[in-house]
Amino acid sequence: MNRDHHLGVIAAFAAGILWSFLGPAVRLCTDIGLSTVQMTWLRYITVVIVMASYVLIFRRECLKVNRFELLLMVVMAVVGVMLNSTLYFESMLLVSLSLATVLQYLSPFVVVAFSVPLFHENLTRNKVIAVSMAFIGCILCTGLISSPGEMNSLGITLGAISGFCYGTYVLCSKRLAQNGISSTTILFYTSIMCFIGLGPLCDAPDALSIMTESVESLLLIVLLGLFLTLAPFWLFNYSLEKIEAGKASIISFVEPLVASIIGFSIYGEILTVEAMIGMAMIMLALIIINRIDDPEGSEDPAGSE
């Protein structure tokens, strides 16, 4: 595997690690009185400020896109970010964090399935085995079987839809990457669209009031925007420039694994046998999807002899 491939794998891996901190951040935002739509809007204040400053000062060439590319970014902003984030955050409030996480990770199945006809990616045995193993590992790692929490039908539905929405984001981002559109361009346009689109829907004056009422609230929003939104989205979009969409989505399964480690090491949560088996399965899935004995895409398609 070449250098670009390694960079893509590392970027997807890093994005998954950062996203593992999203659940606790959402709960903290709820504690200070923010609604799911408000926190989705506020997280893009930091992103818009950073991206607009960077692009307008240093990378004005990133502004150039055609109508089709702009349309894809509208879909990414509305479905893949605004709708996905709002539904995912709302799901976290209606069901356990573990169940919401598992439902969000239906997205790699969507990406792997649609990447075959859309991008002509091979549906290899490694991909089928890795995505299935990682999903089962995610279920075990989050403790969903032993401690499922409240089974709210609306929360389950919203979580499942959020997974499909994020799959849409990945697929559109991959298509833009094939057109030579950079991660910087994607984040610049989608963040502005999200910021403008959600403003009228979230009681913006109230959201800004909550954000600025204390230093802790302001720092929480900056953390949510800079480290849990801008950084992981840029990293993941960058990974899609270097590796297959299906592979990048499977690598992001590192998120529940890291979340379990955080719970054990920082919050003193009990690391059950079930969770350890799940973590081992996710690790094995990551090894399988990154096998180096064959060039990428050279494996036999799933089901071939």
Tab-separated table of C-alpha atoms in Angstrom:
chain	number	residue	atom	x	y	z
A	1	MET	CA	0.000	0.000	0.000
A	2	ASN	CA	1.272	3.473	-0.885
A	3	ARG	CA	1.729	6.541	1.291
A	4	ASP	CA	-1.611	8.102	0.319
A	5	HIS	CA	-3.441	4.938	1.343
A	6	HIS	CA	-1.746	4.949	4.743
A	7	LEU	CA	-2.642	8.607	5.242
A	8	GLY	CA	-6.270	7.872	4.374
A	9	VAL	CA	-6.438	5.028	6.883
A	10	ILE	CA	-4.853	7.158	9.613
A	11	ALA	CA	-7.265	10.042	8.894
A	12	ALA	CA	-10.362	7.798	9.103
A	13	PHE	CA	-9.016	6.224	12.293
A	14	ALA	CA	-8.376	9.642	13.874
A	15	ALA	CA	-11.865	10.868	12.910
A	16	GLY	CA	-13.443	7.874	14.642
A	17	ILE	CA	-11.430	8.539	17.806
A	18	LEU	CA	-12.572	12.177	17.953
A	19	TRP	CA	-16.215	11.237	17.354
A	20	SER	CA	-16.067	8.901	20.356
A	21	PHE	CA	-16.203	11.984	22.610
A	22	LEU	CA	-19.423	13.283	21.014
A	23	GLY	CA	-21.883	11.467	23.308
A	24	PRO	CA	-20.652	12.994	26.582
A	25	ALA	CA	-20.473	16.437	24.918
A	26	VAL	CA	-24.120	16.174	23.806
A	27	ARG	CA	-25.206	15.305	27.347
A	28	LEU	CA	-23.277	18.305	28.709
A	29	CYS	CA	-24.928	20.593	26.163
A	30	THR	CA	-28.330	19.266	27.206
A	31	ASP	CA	-27.483	19.929	30.862
A	32	ILE	CA	-26.910	23.640	30.165
A	33	GLY	CA	-30.300	23.909	28.436
A	34	LEU	CA	-29.577	23.532	24.719
A	35	SER	CA	-31.961	21.677	22.431
A	36	THR	CA	-30.641	19.262	19.823
A	37	VAL	CA	-31.248	21.761	17.008
A	38	GLN	CA	-29.539	24.532	18.982
A	39	MET	CA	-26.412	22.509	19.675
A	40	THR	CA	-26.291	21.425	16.019
A	41	TRP	CA	-26.434	25.103	14.983
A	42	LEU	CA	-23.980	26.351	17.589
A	43	ARG	CA	-21.349	23.747	16.746
A	44	TYR	CA	-21.092	25.347	13.289
A	45	ILE	CA	-20.340	28.849	14.594
A	46	THR	CA	-16.746	27.825	15.259
A	47	VAL	CA	-16.548	25.823	12.026
A	48	VAL	CA	-17.823	28.718	9.888
A	49	ILE	CA	-15.478	31.242	11.511
A	50	VAL	CA	-12.415	29.025	11.072
A	51	MET	CA	-13.211	27.777	7.558
A	52	ALA	CA	-14.331	31.153	6.180
A	53	SER	CA	-11.228	32.881	7.544
A	54	TYR	CA	-8.906	30.214	6.161
A	55	VAL	CA	-10.500	29.936	2.709
A	56	LEU	CA	-11.007	33.665	2.099
A	57	ILE	CA	-7.469	34.538	3.186
A	58	PHE	CA	-5.367	31.586	2.017
A	59	ARG	CA	-7.397	29.278	-0.274
A	60	ARG	CA	-9.724	31.303	-2.483
A	61	GLU	CA	-9.330	28.709	-5.219
A	62	CYS	CA	-11.464	26.416	-3.040
A	63	LEU	CA	-14.506	28.587	-3.782
A	64	LYS	CA	-14.725	27.320	-7.358
A	65	VAL	CA	-17.375	24.598	-7.807
A	66	ASN	CA	-19.942	23.814	-10.500
A	67	ARG	CA	-23.714	23.501	-10.059
A	68	PHE	CA	-23.712	19.720	-9.697
A	69	GLU	CA	-21.019	19.839	-7.023
A	70	LEU	CA	-22.894	22.587	-5.192
A	71	LEU	CA	-26.076	20.483	-5.328
A	72	LEU	CA	-24.252	17.522	-3.782
A	73	MET	CA	-23.034	19.757	-0.983
A	74	VAL	CA	-26.592	20.958	-0.370
A	75	VAL	CA	-27.631	17.312	0.050
A	76	MET	CA	-24.668	16.738	2.369
A	77	ALA	CA	-25.542	19.795	4.470
A	78	VAL	CA	-29.296	19.198	4.716
A	79	VAL	CA	-29.441	15.399	4.917
A	80	GLY	CA	-25.940	14.333	5.930
A	81	VAL	CA	-25.288	16.980	8.581
A	82	MET	CA	-28.378	18.935	9.691
A	83	LEU	CA	-30.840	16.056	9.644
A	84	ASN	CA	-28.298	13.451	10.723
A	85	SER	CA	-26.977	15.460	13.689
A	86	THR	CA	-30.414	16.528	14.905
A	87	LEU	CA	-31.847	13.002	14.711
A	88	TYR	CA	-28.735	11.435	16.270
A	89	PHE	CA	-28.688	13.894	19.167
A	90	GLU	CA	-32.432	13.450	19.710
A	91	SER	CA	-31.996	9.676	19.673
A	92	MET	CA	-29.342	9.991	22.401
A	93	LEU	CA	-31.951	11.667	24.623
A	94	LEU	CA	-34.664	9.057	24.012
A	95	VAL	CA	-32.615	5.843	24.203
A	96	SER	CA	-29.299	4.831	25.740
A	97	LEU	CA	-26.073	6.216	24.283
A	98	SER	CA	-25.081	2.660	23.405
A	99	LEU	CA	-28.218	2.021	21.365
A	100	ALA	CA	-27.980	5.403	19.625
A	101	THR	CA	-24.360	4.631	18.710
A	102	VAL	CA	-25.223	1.201	17.311
A	103	LEU	CA	-28.052	2.638	15.209
A	104	GLN	CA	-25.752	5.362	13.853
A	105	TYR	CA	-23.373	2.607	12.754
A	106	LEU	CA	-25.859	1.251	10.284
A	107	SER	CA	-24.247	3.823	7.962
A	108	PRO	CA	-21.257	1.639	6.921
A	109	PHE	CA	-23.692	-0.962	5.567
A	110	VAL	CA	-25.338	1.778	3.476
A	111	VAL	CA	-21.956	3.027	2.246
A	112	VAL	CA	-20.540	-0.415	1.416
A	113	ALA	CA	-23.735	-1.428	-0.429
A	114	PHE	CA	-24.088	1.741	-2.516
A	115	SER	CA	-20.359	2.154	-3.194
A	116	VAL	CA	-20.486	-0.901	-5.444
A	117	PRO	CA	-22.883	0.531	-8.107
A	118	LEU	CA	-21.954	4.202	-7.612
A	119	PHE	CA	-18.155	4.035	-7.447
A	120	HIS	CA	-17.516	0.529	-8.802
A	121	GLU	CA	-15.794	-0.487	-5.577
A	122	ASN	CA	-15.329	-4.227	-5.171
A	123	LEU	CA	-17.561	-5.967	-2.639
A	124	THR	CA	-14.774	-8.131	-1.278
A	125	ARG	CA	-14.944	-10.883	1.302
A	126	ASN	CA	-12.793	-8.760	3.575
A	127	LYS	CA	-15.303	-5.910	3.468
A	128	VAL	CA	-18.299	-8.150	4.145
A	129	ILE	CA	-16.539	-9.921	7.015
A	130	ALA	CA	-15.088	-6.709	8.469
A	131	VAL	CA	-18.289	-4.641	8.425
A	132	SER	CA	-20.333	-7.505	9.913
A	133	MET	CA	-17.740	-8.279	12.579
A	134	ALA	CA	-17.302	-4.601	13.471
A	135	PHE	CA	-21.059	-4.077	13.810
A	136	ILE	CA	-21.426	-7.093	16.108
A	137	GLY	CA	-18.410	-5.840	18.040
A	138	CYS	CA	-20.090	-2.438	18.322
A	139	ILE	CA	-23.191	-4.063	19.834
A	140	LEU	CA	-21.079	-5.985	22.360
A	141	CYS	CA	-18.753	-3.068	23.074
A	142	THR	CA	-21.584	-0.701	23.956
A	143	GLY	CA	-23.225	-3.254	26.275
A	144	LEU	CA	-26.457	-3.119	24.330
A	145	ILE	CA	-27.316	-6.786	24.920
A	146	SER	CA	-26.823	-6.838	28.698
A	147	SER	CA	-27.991	-3.252	29.350
A	148	PRO	CA	-30.208	-2.125	26.486
A	149	GLY	CA	-31.747	0.776	28.379
A	150	GLU	CA	-35.098	2.224	27.391
A	151	MET	CA	-36.403	0.836	24.093
A	152	ASN	CA	-38.205	3.942	22.891
A	153	SER	CA	-39.604	3.272	19.425
A	154	LEU	CA	-39.245	6.901	18.325
A	155	GLY	CA	-35.637	7.009	19.546
A	156	ILE	CA	-34.831	3.786	17.673
A	157	THR	CA	-36.444	5.101	14.483
A	158	LEU	CA	-34.619	8.436	14.688
A	159	GLY	CA	-31.294	6.680	15.344
A	160	ALA	CA	-31.738	4.358	12.366
A	161	ILE	CA	-32.659	7.237	10.056
A	162	SER	CA	-29.621	9.191	11.283
A	163	GLY	CA	-27.411	6.277	10.235
A	164	PHE	CA	-28.873	6.332	6.725
A	165	CYS	CA	-28.448	10.132	6.588
A	166	TYR	CA	-24.780	9.907	7.474
A	167	GLY	CA	-24.304	7.233	4.829
A	168	THR	CA	-25.650	9.781	2.345
A	169	TYR	CA	-23.019	12.281	3.517
A	170	VAL	CA	-20.203	9.777	2.963
A	171	LEU	CA	-21.410	8.813	-0.508
A	172	CYS	CA	-21.766	12.447	-1.645
A	173	SER	CA	-18.356	13.307	-0.182
A	174	LYS	CA	-16.752	10.424	-2.053
A	175	ARG	CA	-18.352	11.573	-5.307
A	176	LEU	CA	-16.985	15.092	-4.773
A	177	ALA	CA	-13.535	13.672	-3.987
A	178	GLN	CA	-13.622	11.852	-7.322
A	179	ASN	CA	-14.337	15.239	-8.939
A	180	GLY	CA	-11.206	16.645	-7.315
A	181	ILE	CA	-13.076	18.713	-4.702
A	182	SER	CA	-10.978	19.073	-1.542
A	183	SER	CA	-12.020	18.506	2.068
A	184	THR	CA	-11.544	22.221	2.675
A	185	THR	CA	-14.050	23.149	-0.034
A	186	ILE	CA	-16.606	20.640	1.255
A	187	LEU	CA	-16.357	21.862	4.844
A	188	PHE	CA	-16.469	25.522	3.795
A	189	TYR	CA	-19.721	25.223	1.861
A	190	THR	CA	-21.519	22.643	4.011
A	191	SER	CA	-20.763	24.455	7.271
A	192	ILE	CA	-22.118	27.747	5.923
A	193	MET	CA	-25.238	25.986	4.607
A	194	CYS	CA	-25.830	24.321	7.979
A	195	PHE	CA	-25.290	27.553	9.889
A	196	ILE	CA	-27.704	29.515	7.683
A	197	GLY	CA	-30.264	26.717	7.379
A	198	LEU	CA	-30.569	25.933	11.088
A	199	GLY	CA	-30.533	29.543	12.317
A	200	PRO	CA	-34.279	30.229	11.843
A	201	LEU	CA	-35.211	26.829	13.331
A	202	CYS	CA	-33.359	26.901	16.634
A	203	ASP	CA	-34.312	30.113	18.490
A	204	ALA	CA	-30.885	31.560	17.780
A	205	PRO	CA	-31.048	34.388	20.384
A	206	ASP	CA	-31.759	31.870	23.157
A	207	ALA	CA	-28.963	29.565	21.930
A	208	LEU	CA	-26.458	32.434	21.862
A	209	SER	CA	-27.583	33.544	25.317
A	210	ILE	CA	-26.965	30.074	26.754
A	211	MET	CA	-23.599	29.832	24.999
A	212	THR	CA	-22.356	33.159	26.392
A	213	GLU	CA	-23.809	32.956	29.906
A	214	SER	CA	-20.606	31.420	31.282
A	215	VAL	CA	-17.026	30.710	30.274
A	216	GLU	CA	-17.681	26.985	30.692
A	217	SER	CA	-20.616	27.088	28.241
A	218	LEU	CA	-18.569	28.998	25.673
A	219	LEU	CA	-15.652	26.593	25.961
A	220	LEU	CA	-18.030	23.638	25.598
A	221	ILE	CA	-19.414	25.019	22.322
A	222	VAL	CA	-15.929	25.789	21.008
A	223	LEU	CA	-14.852	22.249	21.929
A	224	LEU	CA	-17.904	20.801	20.190
A	225	GLY	CA	-17.308	22.877	17.075
A	226	LEU	CA	-13.544	22.727	16.741
A	227	PHE	CA	-12.514	19.304	18.011
A	228	LEU	CA	-15.706	17.237	17.612
A	229	THR	CA	-17.022	18.709	14.344
A	230	LEU	CA	-14.401	20.505	12.239
A	231	ALA	CA	-11.463	18.198	12.938
A	232	PRO	CA	-13.196	14.806	12.501
A	233	PHE	CA	-15.224	15.877	9.457
A	234	TRP	CA	-12.110	17.263	7.752
A	235	LEU	CA	-10.163	14.106	8.575
A	236	PHE	CA	-12.905	11.815	7.327
A	237	ASN	CA	-13.437	13.801	4.128
A	238	TYR	CA	-9.677	13.711	3.590
A	239	SER	CA	-9.667	9.925	4.042
A	240	LEU	CA	-12.275	9.642	1.279
A	241	GLU	CA	-9.798	11.329	-1.080
A	242	LYS	CA	-7.290	8.554	-0.394
A	243	ILE	CA	-9.194	5.297	0.216
A	244	GLU	CA	-12.462	3.604	-0.698
A	245	ALA	CA	-15.667	4.898	0.938
A	246	GLY	CA	-16.550	1.444	2.247
A	247	LYS	CA	-13.161	0.981	3.867
A	248	ALA	CA	-13.231	4.439	5.474
A	249	SER	CA	-16.680	3.764	6.937
A	250	ILE	CA	-15.579	0.447	8.410
A	251	ILE	CA	-12.477	2.027	9.964
A	252	SER	CA	-14.696	4.575	11.721
A	253	PHE	CA	-16.007	1.687	13.847
A	254	VAL	CA	-13.058	2.524	16.086
A	255	GLU	CA	-15.388	5.089	17.702
A	256	PRO	CA	-17.299	2.679	20.020
A	257	LEU	CA	-14.056	0.897	20.868
A	258	VAL	CA	-12.435	4.144	22.049
A	259	ALA	CA	-15.629	5.199	23.821
A	260	SER	CA	-15.474	1.986	25.880
A	261	ILE	CA	-11.834	2.634	26.765
A	262	ILE	CA	-12.708	6.201	27.810
A	263	GLY	CA	-15.551	4.957	29.985
A	264	PHE	CA	-13.267	2.469	31.696
A	265	SER	CA	-10.178	4.645	32.172
A	266	ILE	CA	-11.766	8.026	32.945
A	267	TYR	CA	-15.258	7.378	34.284
A	268	GLY	CA	-14.508	4.132	36.103
A	269	GLU	CA	-17.075	2.104	34.171
A	270	ILE	CA	-16.814	-1.668	34.524
A	271	LEU	CA	-15.141	-3.309	31.539
A	272	THR	CA	-17.273	-6.425	31.102
A	273	VAL	CA	-16.318	-9.625	29.320
A	274	GLU	CA	-18.949	-8.719	26.714
A	275	ALA	CA	-17.282	-5.359	26.092
A	276	MET	CA	-13.817	-6.891	25.861
A	277	ILE	CA	-15.043	-9.410	23.279
A	278	GLY	CA	-16.624	-6.544	21.328
A	279	MET	CA	-13.417	-4.520	21.430
A	280	ALA	CA	-11.444	-7.513	20.217
A	281	MET	CA	-13.900	-8.040	17.339
A	282	ILE	CA	-13.614	-4.413	16.250
A	283	MET	CA	-9.829	-4.590	16.375
A	284	LEU	CA	-9.872	-7.783	14.320
A	285	ALA	CA	-12.237	-6.168	11.807
A	286	LEU	CA	-9.847	-3.230	11.432
A	287	ILE	CA	-6.985	-5.640	10.812
A	288	ILE	CA	-9.012	-7.561	8.223
A	289	ILE	CA	-10.063	-4.440	6.294
A	290	ASN	CA	-6.449	-3.243	6.215
A	291	ARG	CA	-4.801	-6.483	5.130
A	292	ILE	CA	-1.583	-5.723	3.310
A	293	ASP	CA	-0.974	-9.032	1.640
A	294	ASP	CA	-3.070	-7.997	-1.392
A	295	PRO	CA	-3.279	-4.633	-3.138
A	296	GLU	CA	-6.493	-2.749	-2.423
A	297	GLY	CA	-9.334	-4.004	-4.546
A	298	SER	CA	-7.484	-7.095	-5.775
A	299	GLU	CA	-9.321	-9.582	-3.581
A	300	ASP	CA	-11.957	-11.801	-5.053
A	301	PRO	CA	-15.459	-10.332	-4.888
A	302	ALA	CA	-17.611	-11.748	-2.110
A	303	GLY	CA	-19.099	-15.016	-3.103
A	304	SER	CA	-16.653	-15.740	-5.918
A	305	GLU	CA	-14.695	-18.922	-6.081
